[in-house]
mmCIF file of C-alpha atoms in Angstrom:
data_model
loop_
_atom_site.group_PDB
_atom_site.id
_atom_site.type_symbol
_atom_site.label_atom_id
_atom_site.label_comp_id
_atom_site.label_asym_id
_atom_site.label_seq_id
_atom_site.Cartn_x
_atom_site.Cartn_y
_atom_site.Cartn_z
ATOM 1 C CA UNK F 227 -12.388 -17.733 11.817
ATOM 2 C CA UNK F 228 -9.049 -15.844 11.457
ATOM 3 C CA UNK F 229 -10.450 -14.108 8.381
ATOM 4 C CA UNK F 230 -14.174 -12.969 9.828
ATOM 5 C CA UNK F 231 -12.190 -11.319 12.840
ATOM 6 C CA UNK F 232 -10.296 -9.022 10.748
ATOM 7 C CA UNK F 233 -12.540 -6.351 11.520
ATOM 8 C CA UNK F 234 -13.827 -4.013 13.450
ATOM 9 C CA UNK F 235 -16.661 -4.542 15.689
ATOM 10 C CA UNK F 236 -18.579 -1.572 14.874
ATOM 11 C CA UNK F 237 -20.443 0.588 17.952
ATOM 12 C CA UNK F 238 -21.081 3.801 15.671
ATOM 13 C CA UNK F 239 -21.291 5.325 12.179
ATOM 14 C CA UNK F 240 -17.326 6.019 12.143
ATOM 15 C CA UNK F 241 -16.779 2.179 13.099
ATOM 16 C CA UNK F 242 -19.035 1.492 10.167
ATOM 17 C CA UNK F 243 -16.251 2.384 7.399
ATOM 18 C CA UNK F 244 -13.758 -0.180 8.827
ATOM 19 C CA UNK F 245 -16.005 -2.833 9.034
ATOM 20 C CA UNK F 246 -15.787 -5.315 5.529
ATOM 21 C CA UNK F 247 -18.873 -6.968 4.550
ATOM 22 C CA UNK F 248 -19.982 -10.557 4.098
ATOM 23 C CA UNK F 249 -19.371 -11.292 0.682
ATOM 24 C CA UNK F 250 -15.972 -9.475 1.808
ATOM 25 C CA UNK F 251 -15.690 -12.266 4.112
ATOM 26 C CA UNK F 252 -16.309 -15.263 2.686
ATOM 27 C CA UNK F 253 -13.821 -14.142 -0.200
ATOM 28 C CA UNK F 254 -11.047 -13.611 1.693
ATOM 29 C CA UNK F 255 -11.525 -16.379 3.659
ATOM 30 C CA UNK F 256 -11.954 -18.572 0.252
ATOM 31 C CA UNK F 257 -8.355 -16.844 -0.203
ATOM 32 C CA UNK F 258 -6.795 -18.411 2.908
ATOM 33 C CA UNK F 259 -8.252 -21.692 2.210
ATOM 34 C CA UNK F 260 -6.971 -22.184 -1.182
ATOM 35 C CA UNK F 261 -3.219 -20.872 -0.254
ATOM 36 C CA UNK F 262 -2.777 -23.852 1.988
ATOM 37 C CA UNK F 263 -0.122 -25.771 1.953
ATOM 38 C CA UNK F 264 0.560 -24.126 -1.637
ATOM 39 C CA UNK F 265 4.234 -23.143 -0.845
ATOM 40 C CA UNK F 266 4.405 -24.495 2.930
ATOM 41 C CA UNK F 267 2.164 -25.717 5.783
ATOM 42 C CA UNK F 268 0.744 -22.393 5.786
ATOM 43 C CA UNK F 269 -1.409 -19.810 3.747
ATOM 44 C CA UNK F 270 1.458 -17.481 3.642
ATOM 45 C CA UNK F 271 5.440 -16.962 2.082
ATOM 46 C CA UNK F 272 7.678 -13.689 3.286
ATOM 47 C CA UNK F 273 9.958 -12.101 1.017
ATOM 48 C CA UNK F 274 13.765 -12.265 1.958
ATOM 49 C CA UNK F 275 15.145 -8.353 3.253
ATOM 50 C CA UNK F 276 11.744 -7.327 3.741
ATOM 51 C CA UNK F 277 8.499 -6.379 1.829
ATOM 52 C CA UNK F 278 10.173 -3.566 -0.238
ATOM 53 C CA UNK F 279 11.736 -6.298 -2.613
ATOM 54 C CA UNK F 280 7.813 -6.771 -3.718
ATOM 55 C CA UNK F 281 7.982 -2.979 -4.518
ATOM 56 C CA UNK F 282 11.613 -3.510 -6.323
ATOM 57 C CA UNK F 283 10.241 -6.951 -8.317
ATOM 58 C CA UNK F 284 7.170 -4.793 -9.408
ATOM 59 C CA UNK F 285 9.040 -1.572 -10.606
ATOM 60 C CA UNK F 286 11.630 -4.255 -12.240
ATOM 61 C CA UNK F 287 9.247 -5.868 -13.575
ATOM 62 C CA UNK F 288 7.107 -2.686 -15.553
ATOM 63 C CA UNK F 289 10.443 -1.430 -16.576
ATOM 64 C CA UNK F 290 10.938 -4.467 -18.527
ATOM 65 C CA UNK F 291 7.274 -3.545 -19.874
ATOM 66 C CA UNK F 292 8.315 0.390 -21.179
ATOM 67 C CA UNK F 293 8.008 1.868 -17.593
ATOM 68 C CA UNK F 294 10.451 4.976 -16.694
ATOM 69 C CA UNK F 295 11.011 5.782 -13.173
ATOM 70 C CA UNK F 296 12.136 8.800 -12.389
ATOM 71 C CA UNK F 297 14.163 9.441 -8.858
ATOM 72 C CA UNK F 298 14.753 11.986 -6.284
ATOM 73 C CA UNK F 299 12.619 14.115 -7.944
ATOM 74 C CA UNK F 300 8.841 14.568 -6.598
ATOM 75 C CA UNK F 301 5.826 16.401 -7.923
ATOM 76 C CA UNK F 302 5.658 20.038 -7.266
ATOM 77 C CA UNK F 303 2.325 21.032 -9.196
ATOM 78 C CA UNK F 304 -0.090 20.122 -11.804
ATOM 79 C CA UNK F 305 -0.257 21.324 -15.466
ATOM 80 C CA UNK F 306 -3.865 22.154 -16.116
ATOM 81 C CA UNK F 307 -5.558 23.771 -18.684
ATOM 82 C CA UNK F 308 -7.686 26.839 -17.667
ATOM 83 C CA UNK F 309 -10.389 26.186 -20.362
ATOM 84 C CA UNK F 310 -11.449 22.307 -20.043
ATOM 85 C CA UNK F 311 -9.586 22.401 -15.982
ATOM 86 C CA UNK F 312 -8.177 19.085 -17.446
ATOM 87 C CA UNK F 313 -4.568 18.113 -15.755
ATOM 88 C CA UNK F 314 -1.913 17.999 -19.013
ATOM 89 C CA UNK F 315 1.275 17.358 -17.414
ATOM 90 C CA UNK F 316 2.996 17.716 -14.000
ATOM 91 C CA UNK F 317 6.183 20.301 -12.755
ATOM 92 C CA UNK F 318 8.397 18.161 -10.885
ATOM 93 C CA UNK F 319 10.225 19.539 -7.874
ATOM 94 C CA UNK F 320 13.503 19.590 -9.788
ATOM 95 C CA UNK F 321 11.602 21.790 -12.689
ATOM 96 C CA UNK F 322 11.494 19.362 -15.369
ATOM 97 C CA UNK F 323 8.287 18.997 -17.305
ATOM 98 C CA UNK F 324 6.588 15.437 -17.951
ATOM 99 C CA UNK F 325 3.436 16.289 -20.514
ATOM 100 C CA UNK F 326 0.734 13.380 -19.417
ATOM 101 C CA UNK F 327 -2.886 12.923 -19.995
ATOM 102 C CA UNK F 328 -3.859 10.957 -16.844
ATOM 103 C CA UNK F 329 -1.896 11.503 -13.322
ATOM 104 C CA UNK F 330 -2.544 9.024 -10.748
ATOM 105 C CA UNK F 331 -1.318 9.663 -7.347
ATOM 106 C CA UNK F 332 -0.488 6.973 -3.749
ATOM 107 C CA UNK F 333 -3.609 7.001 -1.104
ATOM 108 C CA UNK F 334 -0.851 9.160 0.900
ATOM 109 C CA UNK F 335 -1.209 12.005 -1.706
ATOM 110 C CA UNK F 336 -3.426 15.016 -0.307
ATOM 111 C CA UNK F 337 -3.579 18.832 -2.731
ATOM 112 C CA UNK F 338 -3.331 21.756 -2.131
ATOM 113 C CA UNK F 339 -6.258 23.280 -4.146
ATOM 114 C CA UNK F 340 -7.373 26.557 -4.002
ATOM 115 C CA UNK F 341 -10.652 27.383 -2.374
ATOM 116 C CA UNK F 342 -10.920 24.096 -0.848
ATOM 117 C CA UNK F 343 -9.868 23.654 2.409
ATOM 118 C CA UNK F 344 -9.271 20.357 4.325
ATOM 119 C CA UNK F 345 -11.006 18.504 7.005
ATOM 120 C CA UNK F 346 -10.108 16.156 9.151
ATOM 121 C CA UNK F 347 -13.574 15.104 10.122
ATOM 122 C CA UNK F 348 -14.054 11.268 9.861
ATOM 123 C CA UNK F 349 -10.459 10.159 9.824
ATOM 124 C CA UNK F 350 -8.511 7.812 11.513
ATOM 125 C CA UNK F 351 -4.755 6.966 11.350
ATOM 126 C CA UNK F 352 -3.309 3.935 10.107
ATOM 127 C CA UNK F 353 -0.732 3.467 13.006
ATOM 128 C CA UNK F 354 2.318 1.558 12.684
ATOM 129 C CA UNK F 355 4.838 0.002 15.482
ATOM 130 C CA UNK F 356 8.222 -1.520 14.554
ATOM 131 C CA UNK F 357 10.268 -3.187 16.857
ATOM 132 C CA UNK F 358 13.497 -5.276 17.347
ATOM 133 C CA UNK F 359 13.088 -7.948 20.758
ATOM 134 C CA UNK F 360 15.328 -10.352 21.360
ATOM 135 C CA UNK F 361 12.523 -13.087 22.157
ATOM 136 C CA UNK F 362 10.083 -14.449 19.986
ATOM 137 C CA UNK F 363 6.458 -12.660 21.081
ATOM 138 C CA UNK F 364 4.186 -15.346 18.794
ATOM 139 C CA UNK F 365 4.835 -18.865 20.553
ATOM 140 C CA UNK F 366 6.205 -22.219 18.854
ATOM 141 C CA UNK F 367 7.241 -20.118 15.800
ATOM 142 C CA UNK F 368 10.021 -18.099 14.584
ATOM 143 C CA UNK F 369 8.216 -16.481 12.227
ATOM 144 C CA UNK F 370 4.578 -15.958 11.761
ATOM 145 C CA UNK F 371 1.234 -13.870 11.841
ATOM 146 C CA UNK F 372 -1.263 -13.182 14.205
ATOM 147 C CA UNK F 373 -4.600 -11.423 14.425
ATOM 148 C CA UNK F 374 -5.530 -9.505 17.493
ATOM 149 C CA UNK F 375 -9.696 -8.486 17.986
ATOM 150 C CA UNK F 376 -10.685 -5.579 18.595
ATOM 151 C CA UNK F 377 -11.001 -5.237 22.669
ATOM 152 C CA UNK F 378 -7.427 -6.363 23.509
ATOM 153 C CA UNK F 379 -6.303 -2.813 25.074
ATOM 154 C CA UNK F 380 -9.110 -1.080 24.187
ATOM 155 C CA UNK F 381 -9.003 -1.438 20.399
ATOM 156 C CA UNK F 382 -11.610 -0.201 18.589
ATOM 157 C CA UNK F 383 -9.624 -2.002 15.253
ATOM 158 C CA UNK F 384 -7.674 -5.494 14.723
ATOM 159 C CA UNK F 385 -4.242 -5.193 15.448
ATOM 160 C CA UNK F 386 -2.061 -7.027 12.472
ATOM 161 C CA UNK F 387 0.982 -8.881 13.957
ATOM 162 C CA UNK F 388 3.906 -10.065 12.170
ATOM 163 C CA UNK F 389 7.352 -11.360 13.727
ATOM 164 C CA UNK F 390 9.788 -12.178 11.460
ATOM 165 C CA UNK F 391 13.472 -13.839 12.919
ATOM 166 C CA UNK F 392 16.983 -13.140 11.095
ATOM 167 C CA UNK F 393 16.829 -15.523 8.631
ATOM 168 C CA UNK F 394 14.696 -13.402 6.828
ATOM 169 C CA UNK F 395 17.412 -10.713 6.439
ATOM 170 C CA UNK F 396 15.364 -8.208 8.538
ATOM 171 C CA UNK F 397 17.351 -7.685 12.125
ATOM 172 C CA UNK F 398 20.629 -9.372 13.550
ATOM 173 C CA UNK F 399 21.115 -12.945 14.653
ATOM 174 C CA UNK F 400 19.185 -13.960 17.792
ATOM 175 C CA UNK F 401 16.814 -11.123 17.603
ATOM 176 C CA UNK F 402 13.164 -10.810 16.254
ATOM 177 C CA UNK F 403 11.470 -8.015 14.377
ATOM 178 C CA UNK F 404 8.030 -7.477 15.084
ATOM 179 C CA UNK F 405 5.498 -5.103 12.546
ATOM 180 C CA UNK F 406 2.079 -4.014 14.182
ATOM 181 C CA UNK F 407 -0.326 -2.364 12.341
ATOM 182 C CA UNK F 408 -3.459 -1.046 13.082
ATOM 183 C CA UNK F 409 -6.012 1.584 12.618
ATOM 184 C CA UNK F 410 -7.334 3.760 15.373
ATOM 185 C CA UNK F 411 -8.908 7.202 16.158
ATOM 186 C CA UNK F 412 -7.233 10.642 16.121
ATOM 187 C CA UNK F 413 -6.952 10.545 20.060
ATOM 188 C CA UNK F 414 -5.907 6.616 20.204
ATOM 189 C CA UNK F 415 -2.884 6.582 18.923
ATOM 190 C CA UNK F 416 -0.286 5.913 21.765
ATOM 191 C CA UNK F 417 -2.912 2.364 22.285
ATOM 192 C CA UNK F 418 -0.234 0.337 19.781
ATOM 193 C CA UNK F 419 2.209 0.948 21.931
ATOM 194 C CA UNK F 420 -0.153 -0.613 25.081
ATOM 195 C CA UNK F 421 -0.384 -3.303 23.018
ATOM 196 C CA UNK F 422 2.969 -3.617 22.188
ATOM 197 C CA UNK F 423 4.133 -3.665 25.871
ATOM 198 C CA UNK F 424 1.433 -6.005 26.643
ATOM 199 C CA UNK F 425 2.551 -8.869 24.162
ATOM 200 C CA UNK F 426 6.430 -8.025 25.319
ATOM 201 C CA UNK F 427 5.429 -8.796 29.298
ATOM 202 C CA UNK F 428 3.298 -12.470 28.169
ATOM 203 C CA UNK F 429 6.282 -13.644 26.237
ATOM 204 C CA UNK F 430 8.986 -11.570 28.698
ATOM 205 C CA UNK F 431 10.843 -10.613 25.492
ATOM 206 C CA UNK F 432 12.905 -7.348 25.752
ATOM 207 C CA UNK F 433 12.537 -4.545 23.855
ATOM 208 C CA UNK F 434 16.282 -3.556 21.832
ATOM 209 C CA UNK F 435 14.783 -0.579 19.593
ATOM 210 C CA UNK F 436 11.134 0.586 18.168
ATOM 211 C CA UNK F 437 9.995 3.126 15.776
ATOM 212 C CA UNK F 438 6.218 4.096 15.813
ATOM 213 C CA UNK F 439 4.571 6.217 13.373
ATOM 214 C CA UNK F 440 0.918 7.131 11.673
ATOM 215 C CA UNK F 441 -0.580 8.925 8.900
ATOM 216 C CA UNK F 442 -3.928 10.289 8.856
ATOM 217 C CA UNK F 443 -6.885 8.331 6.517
ATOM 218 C CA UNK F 444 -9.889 9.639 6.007
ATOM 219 C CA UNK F 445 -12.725 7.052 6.417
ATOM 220 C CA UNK F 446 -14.634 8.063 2.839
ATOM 221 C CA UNK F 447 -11.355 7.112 1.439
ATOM 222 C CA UNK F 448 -11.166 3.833 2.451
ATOM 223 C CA UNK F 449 -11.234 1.041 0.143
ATOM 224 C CA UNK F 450 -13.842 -2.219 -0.410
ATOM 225 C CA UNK F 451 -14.933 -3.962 -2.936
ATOM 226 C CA UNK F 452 -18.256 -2.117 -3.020
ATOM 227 C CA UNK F 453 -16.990 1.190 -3.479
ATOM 228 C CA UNK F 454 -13.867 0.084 -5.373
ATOM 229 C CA UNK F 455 -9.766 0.748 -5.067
ATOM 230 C CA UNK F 456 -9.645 4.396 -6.599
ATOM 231 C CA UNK F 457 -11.308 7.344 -7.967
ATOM 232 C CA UNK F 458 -11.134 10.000 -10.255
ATOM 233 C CA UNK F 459 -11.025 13.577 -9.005
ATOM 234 C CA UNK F 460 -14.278 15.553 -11.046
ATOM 235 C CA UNK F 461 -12.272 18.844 -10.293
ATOM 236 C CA UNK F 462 -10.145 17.432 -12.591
ATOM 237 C CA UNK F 463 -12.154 16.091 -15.360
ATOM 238 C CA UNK F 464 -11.351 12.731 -14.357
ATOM 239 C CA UNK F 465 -7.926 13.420 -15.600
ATOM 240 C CA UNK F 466 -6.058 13.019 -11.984
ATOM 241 C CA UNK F 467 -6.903 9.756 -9.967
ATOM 242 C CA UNK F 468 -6.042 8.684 -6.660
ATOM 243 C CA UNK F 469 -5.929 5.182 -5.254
ATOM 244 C CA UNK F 470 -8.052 4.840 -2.181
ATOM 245 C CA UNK F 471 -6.139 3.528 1.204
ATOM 246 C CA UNK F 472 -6.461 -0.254 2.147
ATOM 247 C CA UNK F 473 -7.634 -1.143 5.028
ATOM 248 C CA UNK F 474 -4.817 -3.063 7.319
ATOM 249 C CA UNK F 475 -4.197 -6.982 5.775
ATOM 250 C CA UNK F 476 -1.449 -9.179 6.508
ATOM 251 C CA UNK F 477 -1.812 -10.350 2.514
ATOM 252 C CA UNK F 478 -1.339 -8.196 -0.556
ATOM 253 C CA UNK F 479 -4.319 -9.020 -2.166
ATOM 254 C CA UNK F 480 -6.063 -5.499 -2.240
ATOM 255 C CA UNK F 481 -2.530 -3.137 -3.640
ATOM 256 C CA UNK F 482 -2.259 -6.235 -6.865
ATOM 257 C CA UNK F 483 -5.680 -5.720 -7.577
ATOM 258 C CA UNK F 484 -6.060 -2.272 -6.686
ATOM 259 C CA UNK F 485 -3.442 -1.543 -9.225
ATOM 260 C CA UNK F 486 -4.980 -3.911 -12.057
ATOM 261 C CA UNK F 487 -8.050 -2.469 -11.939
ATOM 262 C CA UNK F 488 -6.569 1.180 -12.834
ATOM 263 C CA UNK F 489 -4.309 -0.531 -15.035
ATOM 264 C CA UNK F 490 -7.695 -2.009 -17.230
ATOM 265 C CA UNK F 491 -9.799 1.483 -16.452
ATOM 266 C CA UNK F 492 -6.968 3.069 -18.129
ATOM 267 C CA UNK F 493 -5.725 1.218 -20.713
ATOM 268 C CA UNK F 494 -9.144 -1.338 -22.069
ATOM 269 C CA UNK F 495 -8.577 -2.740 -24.868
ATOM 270 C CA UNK F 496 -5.388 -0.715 -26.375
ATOM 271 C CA UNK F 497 -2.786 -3.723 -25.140
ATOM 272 C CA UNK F 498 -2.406 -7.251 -24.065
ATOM 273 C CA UNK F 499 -3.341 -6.663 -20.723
ATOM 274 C CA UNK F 500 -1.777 -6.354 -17.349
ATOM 275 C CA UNK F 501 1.363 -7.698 -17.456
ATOM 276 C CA UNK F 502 1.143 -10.342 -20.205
ATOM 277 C CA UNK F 503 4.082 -12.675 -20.400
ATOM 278 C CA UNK F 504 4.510 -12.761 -24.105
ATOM 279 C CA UNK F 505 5.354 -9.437 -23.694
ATOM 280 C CA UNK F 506 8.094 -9.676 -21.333
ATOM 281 C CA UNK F 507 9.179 -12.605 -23.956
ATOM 282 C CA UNK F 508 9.113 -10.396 -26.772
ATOM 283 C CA UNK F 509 11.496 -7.718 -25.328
ATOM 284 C CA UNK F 510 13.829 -10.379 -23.808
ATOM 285 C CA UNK F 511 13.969 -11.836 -27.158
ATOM 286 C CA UNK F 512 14.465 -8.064 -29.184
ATOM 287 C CA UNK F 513 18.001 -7.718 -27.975
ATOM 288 C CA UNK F 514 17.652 -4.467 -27.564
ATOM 289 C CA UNK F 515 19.772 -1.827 -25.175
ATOM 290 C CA UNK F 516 18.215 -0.613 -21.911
ATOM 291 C CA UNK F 517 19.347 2.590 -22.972
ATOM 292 C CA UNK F 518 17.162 2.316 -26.293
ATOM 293 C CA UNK F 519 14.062 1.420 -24.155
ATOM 294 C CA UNK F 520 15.066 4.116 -21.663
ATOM 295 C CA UNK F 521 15.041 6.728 -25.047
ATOM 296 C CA UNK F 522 11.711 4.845 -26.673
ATOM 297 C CA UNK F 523 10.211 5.392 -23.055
ATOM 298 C CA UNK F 524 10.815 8.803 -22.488
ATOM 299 C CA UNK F 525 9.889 9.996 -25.872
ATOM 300 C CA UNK F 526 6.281 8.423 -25.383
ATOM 301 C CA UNK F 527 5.875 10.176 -21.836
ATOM 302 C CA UNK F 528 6.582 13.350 -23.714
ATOM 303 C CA UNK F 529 9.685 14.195 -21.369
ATOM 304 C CA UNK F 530 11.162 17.574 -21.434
ATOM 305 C CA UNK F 531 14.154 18.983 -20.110
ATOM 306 C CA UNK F 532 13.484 22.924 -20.153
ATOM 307 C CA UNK F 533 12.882 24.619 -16.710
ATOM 308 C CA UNK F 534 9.660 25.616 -15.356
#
């Protein structure tokens, strides 16, 4: 039941892109009932300090693999041939050079290409609300989810709600932190904080700090498992992909296999596959330096240090 309510109850043609389908459904629900009891009483496990130690684990973890991250530094522009109008490399904001022959970019990544102008026809905005009470808001638990219909305070979308207490290394002793997330038209988007106040008053928990925020998603962007997890810009050649948005989960199922499915469109059948464990054996077992994988690494990418 929990699983067939996370989604919209569509009135209209924009509603339509939120809503998941059947087969969708039954999946995800398949999901939930197979995680049970697995690591607890319930379908779910939080990671200690917060959900960027997923991030951190994964980035550790492709490092291991040949992966080079490099910081502080963002992309600035796109190499691309005039002839073919095939992307060859990217100018990072610091003016280094990385020579590539694919670029794949976050669902948060929007260009600046000339002659095409945007539009913000058909979007919503994935809305976010993060706040510090010092009262639980979900009842007889410390630290839980919870799935709100649409229709609560006039919600076109589910609400996603997750309170987590200070044992997992999130806020102070004796307080709670609470993460909604939802998505919701253009003019909509002071309605999570409605909602926000409203679950405060039934539990009479007091607020202590909140920080709101949203980013824009257009709806054709949106990904299912009928139009897939990314796509491959044809201005482009099909040399610069972006990963389509998710719509709001309280599971990571869609970003793992979002990211293994560009993983195998990229790379089929010239490795072991996505993340094989002989592999990580392999290197643990080389006895090699970090700073002679760093070197290996970087002289694969094609790294250069001249100016642009």
């Amino acid at each position: 039941v929990l699983t067939m309510q996370d989604a919209s109850n569509p009135s209209n043609e924009e509603n339509r892109a939120m809503q998941i389908s059947t087969n969708e459904g039954l999946k995800a629900l398949c999901r939930n009932m197979e995680a049970l009891g697995r690591f607890g009483t319930t379908a779910f496990i939080s990671p200690i300090y917060g959900t960027g130690e997923l991030a951190q684990g994964f980035c550790r973890s492709a490092a291991v693999g040949g992966a080079v991250y490099i910081l502080r530094s963002s992309v600035k522009s796109l190499l691309v041939e005039s002839k073919s109008n095939e992307c060859k490399g990217v100018i990072l904001s610091s003016g280094q050079v990385v020579r590539c022959q694919k670029v794949i970019f976050g669902p948060f990544t929007q260009l600046e290409k000339e002659g095409v102008e945007g539009s913000a026809e058909g979007s919503w905005k994935l809305v976010r609300c993060i706040s510090i009470v010092n009262k639980q808001i979900l009842p007889d638990c410390e630290r839980g989810v919870a799935v709100l219909p649409p229709g609560i305070s006039d919600n076109k979308s589910v609400v996603h709600v997750v309170q987590l207490d200070s044992r997992s290394g999130v806020c102070m002793e004796g307080t709670f932190l609470i993460h909604l997330t939802t998505f919701l038209p253009n003019e909509a988007e002071d309605n999570v904080l409605e909602i926000s106040r409203k679950l405060r008053s039934w539990s009479e928990a007091q607020e202590i700090w909140h920080l709101c925020f949203s980013i824009e998603v257009p709806l054709d962007k949106l990904a299912s498992e009928e139009k897939g997890s990314a796509y491959f810009d044809s201005m482009f050649q099909g040399s610069v992909a972006f990963f389509k948005h998710n719509l709001p989960s309280i599971y990571f199922h869609w970003p793992v296999q979002s990211a293994k499915s560009m993983f195998e469109e990229l790379f089929d059948g010239q490795n072991d596959g996505f993340f094989p464990p002989e592999k990580f054996k392999d290197i643990e077992e080389n006895n090699g330096s970090e700073e002679d994988f760093l070197n290996d690494a970087l002289g694969d990418i094609d790294y250069e240090e001249n100016e642009w």
